[in-house]
Amino acid sequence: MREIRLSDMDDIARGAAILGAGGGGDPYVGKLLAEVAIEKHGPVSVVDIGDVPPDAVVVPVSSMGAPTVGTEKLPSGHEAITALRALERVMGRKATHLVPIEIGGVNSVIPIAAAAETGLPLVDGDAMGRAFPEAHMVLPTLIGVSCTPMVIVDDKGNTMVLETVSNQWAERFARAACTEAGCSVFTADTVLNGRQLKAGLVAGTLTLAHKLGRAVRLSPEPVATAAALLDGRLLITGKVVDVNRATTGGFARGQARIEGIGACRGMRMTLSFQNEHLVAERDGEIVTSTPDLICVLDNETGDPITTEGMRYGNRVAVLGVPCDSRWTTPEGLRLTGPRAFGYDHDYMPISVGGKQ
Amino acid sequence: MTGYRLGVALPGSRTSAAILDPEGRVVVTVELGSDTPGDVLDAVLDAAEPHGIRAGDIDHVMFAVTDLRVMNDLAAETGSWRGWPGRLARVAAVRLGAATTSVPPLTLWPQELQQRVVVASTCLSGGAMLDGSDYEPLDFEGLQAFARQISGVAGAVAITGVFSAVTPRHELAAAEVLRAEMGACGAILLSHEYGGLGLVERENATILQAALTAPVAEEAAKLLNAVNRRGMNNAEVFLARSDGTIATLDNAVTHPLSLLGATDATAVVGASVLAGEKDALVGLTNVDGSVRAVCALTDCGPRMTVGQTKVAGVPTGLSVPALVPIHASVEEAIDRAKEAPGDLPLLLVGPGARTFVKSLKPQSPRIVGTALAGTVKVESPVAAEAAAAVGAAAAPVVGEARRIVPLNSPGLEEIRAAVREAARASAMRAGADPANVSIVSADEKPLAYLSEPTVVMRVRAGGPPRDGGTR
């Protein structure tokens, strides 16, 4: 993809929602912002990681907080640029490129709006390869890049700058500020130079989101098409028979039970989710676990079903999709493996037994 | 004897009516190839006479009016509102939330509709935060200035505040300011009464309802006249809503969008009543015996759509019956309509119900075993032609309350009780019998990505309509 035009936005948003693995927030409002910006300023140019000069200043801009709040307390539209400009003042350098911090959900499209408005090119990649809930759960943490200076901006124009001793502390303070601001803020943080992109980003994910969204829209068999494009495994096709949501220990934790239908009749799956789908057990065995992606799709349309949207009667196909391999190193798993989310077991690679 | 209920369905070119006795049994039904409410009222009263039922014995009249003239074209996805120039109210739209202008009011509206319906719109300081505190201070002066600007120009006002589902304080205060400044200026609609999260969709729905309230009330008054002219002077009139429930005429006309799809919804409820099934699939038929769509019947009501519904090209948060149209075959539609893998009864209703069943297996017109995949039986219940009228007559009165609550709120149990009470009050406002209102459902759904667990509480309460003869 060389540039992003207005007509690409629907497909990018659809693909990004699938890559959100049940979370990341509905890209709907972010897509509107990007469409308004592209309409006004023209298409956004996209560059491959390999084409970015070594001394480039690459800035991720994103939103933080509850996506549901974002659909109610709409942004003013100035937040991302305000955050970017404030960060430039703190750094004493101008951004040369923008990039999504995560490809899953709404944060895949926020930088598109900002790129259209500033005229800066967008790097084809992101720092997660999916959606994760916390600021330090990014590949740059693994290579020692700091999330700070981090600029946090709310819709009223309140601007905060964080300098912290670790990326975990950046997450803690940013989250507190976000709550105080009404659970929806914008941030510019985790600045990379051109030399750090290969190690700090997953390459080509904007193109992947676009390709995925388009293929699912056009395919007569959207689920199979999505699985093939993502190198994913179909874990079960079934019906959601029970959704259980509890809010304990400060996290919204949920479980869904799925009973197999069609060729999967007789199988049972238990899906554990928080903000994203995190662990899938089939007939008592863990078949996929975080940081691998668990994508729950509408069995017919291939539309992603978010953790908030899980309800009795959904007919779903559950895909296990391998994450970027850097996440399955010991350091990667410490940040994003099952234990990082409070589950009492280790990461299990995607495994589907003889039945599938 | 009194206590009879009369249901009337006006789905378009045909009409049906049914009278239920005080125990809810179907006494008579009629189904006509006429689109005039008066014709079908005369026909059903004539049919009731041999049973000793006179007009004065009827306590409740329920209309399912999907095709209320003014609503007709708004129901279409693309919307052709030109049918009645001058009839929609000219609306002034107020958004309370000055820092939300990335998506200004009316952004997603077709331009022509916008020019036709909206005379002025503004974004003023106001609204709430997720915790119920003020998002921005309410801009009283701005409201007064806007009131002067629209006075004499606007026929209705739609007010939408950020997080009015958490607290409607600013919407209520803003309405007071406008009313004081403008006097009797037509309806002022507040978005929290419409409910739901998602500012843009709720705002769109509130503006559309404001445009429709006066003309829909005018149309509804004609129905009321038709009832009165036939001597049903004791009867209270209700309108059916898109979820298969009913509300008094006065209450229903202030939420005109909730009338969309009502005849489909009551057809599903009627199928449930006539066949004595709580969970099934309902096939809605055309007069020629073809099936128009299949809808799942779940716990005596229609399965509803989730997410956005476009009305006249405008995205709203409206929920309507989840009809599965026939693309390939009826069997394929059955499969897609199902919520669960198990086979279910298929109930055929509407003017072509019997013709369709006959076409499957001529020798047995009523019950057809399992002639269609995915079904345990295929049945056209007695009086299936008038199912939509039966459903309207038998439907419950339901009210709903929603609130967003952080779970660490002090007095959480009191808040839960207050939401339940609000749902009961909403049901009573809609015309439920105060002595028989109970909680129908209560759920709490957590919102993702919040450090303080916060839930959307949604409670529905309902019961039978209040005693007739109160009018």
Short mmCIF file of N, CA and C in Angstrom, two decimals, chain A residues 92-161:
data_model
loop_
_atom_site.label_atom_id
_atom_site.label_comp_id
_atom_site.label_asym_id
_atom_site.label_seq_id
_atom_site.Cartn_x
_atom_site.Cartn_y
_atom_site.Cartn_z
N GLY A 92 12.56 18.59 21.48
CA GLY A 92 13.35 19.54 20.72
C GLY A 92 13.61 19.07 19.30
N ARG A 93 12.79 18.12 18.82
CA ARG A 93 12.94 17.62 17.44
C ARG A 93 11.55 17.48 16.82
N LYS A 94 11.51 17.58 15.52
CA LYS A 94 10.24 17.41 14.81
C LYS A 94 10.05 15.95 14.43
N ALA A 95 8.82 15.50 14.48
CA ALA A 95 8.50 14.16 13.98
C ALA A 95 8.66 14.15 12.46
N THR A 96 9.23 13.06 11.95
CA THR A 96 9.29 12.91 10.49
C THR A 96 8.27 11.91 9.98
N HIS A 97 7.85 10.99 10.84
CA HIS A 97 6.88 9.96 10.45
C HIS A 97 5.94 9.69 11.63
N LEU A 98 4.76 9.21 11.33
CA LEU A 98 3.84 8.71 12.35
C LEU A 98 3.67 7.21 12.15
N VAL A 99 3.19 6.52 13.21
CA VAL A 99 2.99 5.07 13.12
C VAL A 99 1.93 4.67 14.14
N PRO A 100 1.12 3.65 13.86
CA PRO A 100 0.19 3.16 14.89
C PRO A 100 0.94 2.44 16.00
N ILE A 101 0.52 2.65 17.23
CA ILE A 101 1.13 1.90 18.34
C ILE A 101 0.63 0.45 18.32
N GLU A 102 -0.65 0.28 17.89
CA GLU A 102 -1.20 -1.08 17.78
C GLU A 102 -2.08 -1.15 16.54
N ILE A 103 -2.07 -2.31 15.90
CA ILE A 103 -2.85 -2.45 14.67
C ILE A 103 -4.27 -2.92 14.97
N GLY A 104 -4.49 -3.45 16.18
CA GLY A 104 -5.82 -3.95 16.53
C GLY A 104 -6.73 -2.85 17.02
N GLY A 105 -7.88 -2.66 16.38
CA GLY A 105 -8.89 -1.74 16.88
C GLY A 105 -8.65 -0.29 16.50
N VAL A 106 -9.16 0.60 17.34
CA VAL A 106 -9.27 2.02 16.99
C VAL A 106 -7.91 2.69 16.81
N ASN A 107 -6.88 2.21 17.52
CA ASN A 107 -5.58 2.88 17.42
C ASN A 107 -4.86 2.65 16.09
N SER A 108 -5.39 1.77 15.28
CA SER A 108 -4.83 1.61 13.94
C SER A 108 -5.20 2.79 13.05
N VAL A 109 -6.33 3.42 13.33
CA VAL A 109 -6.82 4.49 12.44
C VAL A 109 -6.58 5.90 12.97
N ILE A 110 -6.35 6.04 14.29
CA ILE A 110 -6.08 7.38 14.86
C ILE A 110 -4.89 8.05 14.16
N PRO A 111 -3.76 7.34 13.94
CA PRO A 111 -2.63 8.00 13.27
C PRO A 111 -2.90 8.34 11.80
N ILE A 112 -3.87 7.67 11.20
CA ILE A 112 -4.19 8.00 9.80
C ILE A 112 -4.77 9.41 9.74
N ALA A 113 -5.67 9.72 10.70
CA ALA A 113 -6.24 11.07 10.76
C ALA A 113 -5.12 12.09 11.01
N ALA A 114 -4.23 11.76 11.95
CA ALA A 114 -3.15 12.70 12.29
C ALA A 114 -2.20 12.88 11.11
N ALA A 115 -1.93 11.81 10.38
CA ALA A 115 -1.02 11.89 9.23
C ALA A 115 -1.64 12.75 8.13
N ALA A 116 -2.95 12.60 7.92
CA ALA A 116 -3.62 13.41 6.91
C ALA A 116 -3.52 14.89 7.26
N GLU A 117 -3.72 15.17 8.55
CA GLU A 117 -3.72 16.57 8.97
C GLU A 117 -2.33 17.21 8.94
N THR A 118 -1.30 16.44 9.33
CA THR A 118 0.05 17.01 9.40
C THR A 118 0.79 16.87 8.07
N GLY A 119 0.32 15.99 7.21
CA GLY A 119 1.04 15.72 5.98
C GLY A 119 2.24 14.80 6.18
N LEU A 120 2.42 14.27 7.39
CA LEU A 120 3.54 13.36 7.64
C LEU A 120 3.23 11.98 7.06
N PRO A 121 4.27 11.28 6.56
CA PRO A 121 4.03 9.91 6.08
C PRO A 121 3.83 8.95 7.25
N LEU A 122 3.13 7.87 6.95
CA LEU A 122 2.80 6.87 7.96
C LEU A 122 3.65 5.62 7.69
N VAL A 123 4.26 5.09 8.75
CA VAL A 123 5.06 3.88 8.59
C VAL A 123 4.13 2.66 8.60
N ASP A 124 4.36 1.75 7.65
CA ASP A 124 3.53 0.56 7.52
C ASP A 124 3.96 -0.49 8.54
N GLY A 125 3.39 -0.40 9.73
CA GLY A 125 3.71 -1.34 10.79
C GLY A 125 3.06 -0.90 12.07
N ASP A 126 3.33 -1.60 13.18
CA ASP A 126 2.83 -1.18 14.49
C ASP A 126 3.67 -1.85 15.56
N ALA A 127 3.49 -1.46 16.80
CA ALA A 127 4.37 -1.91 17.87
C ALA A 127 3.87 -3.14 18.61
N MET A 128 2.76 -3.74 18.15
CA MET A 128 2.22 -4.92 18.83
C MET A 128 1.91 -6.07 17.88
N GLY A 129 1.40 -5.73 16.70
CA GLY A 129 0.91 -6.77 15.79
C GLY A 129 -0.46 -7.27 16.18
N ARG A 130 -1.09 -6.60 17.11
CA ARG A 130 -2.42 -6.97 17.59
C ARG A 130 -2.90 -5.85 18.50
N ALA A 131 -3.76 -6.12 19.49
CA ALA A 131 -4.11 -5.12 20.50
C ALA A 131 -3.75 -5.69 21.86
N PHE A 132 -3.13 -4.88 22.69
CA PHE A 132 -2.91 -5.21 24.10
C PHE A 132 -3.45 -4.05 24.93
N PRO A 133 -3.76 -4.31 26.21
CA PRO A 133 -4.45 -3.26 26.99
C PRO A 133 -3.54 -2.21 27.61
N GLU A 134 -2.22 -2.46 27.71
CA GLU A 134 -1.41 -1.53 28.50
C GLU A 134 -0.23 -0.98 27.70
N ALA A 135 0.17 0.25 28.10
CA ALA A 135 1.12 1.02 27.31
C ALA A 135 2.49 0.35 27.19
N HIS A 136 2.89 -0.42 28.20
CA HIS A 136 4.22 -1.02 28.16
C HIS A 136 4.26 -2.34 27.39
N MET A 137 3.11 -2.82 26.97
CA MET A 137 3.05 -4.10 26.25
C MET A 137 3.33 -3.87 24.76
N VAL A 138 4.52 -3.33 24.49
CA VAL A 138 4.91 -3.03 23.11
C VAL A 138 6.30 -3.58 22.85
N LEU A 139 6.58 -3.92 21.60
CA LEU A 139 7.90 -4.46 21.27
C LEU A 139 9.04 -3.51 21.67
N PRO A 140 8.89 -2.18 21.55
CA PRO A 140 9.99 -1.30 21.97
C PRO A 140 10.43 -1.54 23.42
N THR A 141 9.52 -1.96 24.30
CA THR A 141 9.92 -2.28 25.68
C THR A 141 10.99 -3.39 25.67
N LEU A 142 10.82 -4.36 24.76
CA LEU A 142 11.75 -5.49 24.70
C LEU A 142 13.15 -5.08 24.24
N ILE A 143 13.26 -3.96 23.51
CA ILE A 143 14.58 -3.53 23.05
C ILE A 143 15.07 -2.30 23.82
N GLY A 144 14.43 -2.04 24.95
CA GLY A 144 14.93 -1.00 25.84
C GLY A 144 14.55 0.42 25.45
N VAL A 145 13.57 0.56 24.55
CA VAL A 145 13.11 1.91 24.20
C VAL A 145 12.08 2.36 25.24
N SER A 146 12.22 3.59 25.70
CA SER A 146 11.32 4.09 26.73
C SER A 146 10.02 4.60 26.12
N CYS A 147 8.92 4.38 26.85
CA CYS A 147 7.64 4.95 26.44
C CYS A 147 7.63 6.47 26.66
N THR A 148 8.52 6.96 27.49
CA THR A 148 8.52 8.38 27.79
C THR A 148 9.72 9.06 27.14
N PRO A 149 9.69 10.35 26.90
CA PRO A 149 8.60 11.25 27.29
C PRO A 149 7.27 10.87 26.62
N MET A 150 6.25 10.87 27.44
CA MET A 150 4.90 10.58 26.95
C MET A 150 4.03 11.81 27.18
N VAL A 151 3.34 12.24 26.15
CA VAL A 151 2.42 13.37 26.30
C VAL A 151 0.99 12.86 26.29
N ILE A 152 0.23 13.32 27.28
CA ILE A 152 -1.18 12.92 27.40
C ILE A 152 -2.04 14.17 27.25
N VAL A 153 -3.03 14.09 26.38
CA VAL A 153 -3.88 15.26 26.10
C VAL A 153 -5.34 14.86 26.21
N ASP A 154 -6.14 15.69 26.87
CA ASP A 154 -7.57 15.37 26.88
C ASP A 154 -8.31 16.28 25.89
N ASP A 155 -9.63 16.10 25.81
CA ASP A 155 -10.40 16.82 24.80
C ASP A 155 -10.51 18.32 25.09
N LYS A 156 -10.20 18.70 26.33
CA LYS A 156 -10.27 20.13 26.67
C LYS A 156 -8.97 20.84 26.36
N GLY A 157 -7.92 20.04 26.07
CA GLY A 157 -6.63 20.65 25.80
C GLY A 157 -5.65 20.55 26.96
N ASN A 158 -6.09 19.95 28.07
CA ASN A 158 -5.15 19.70 29.17
C ASN A 158 -4.03 18.81 28.66
N THR A 159 -2.78 19.20 28.95
CA THR A 159 -1.63 18.47 28.43
C THR A 159 -0.68 18.10 29.56
N MET A 160 -0.28 16.84 29.60
CA MET A 160 0.64 16.36 30.63
C MET A 160 1.83 15.70 29.97
N VAL A 161 3.00 15.84 30.59
CA VAL A 161 4.19 15.17 30.09
C VAL A 161 4.69 14.23 31.18
#
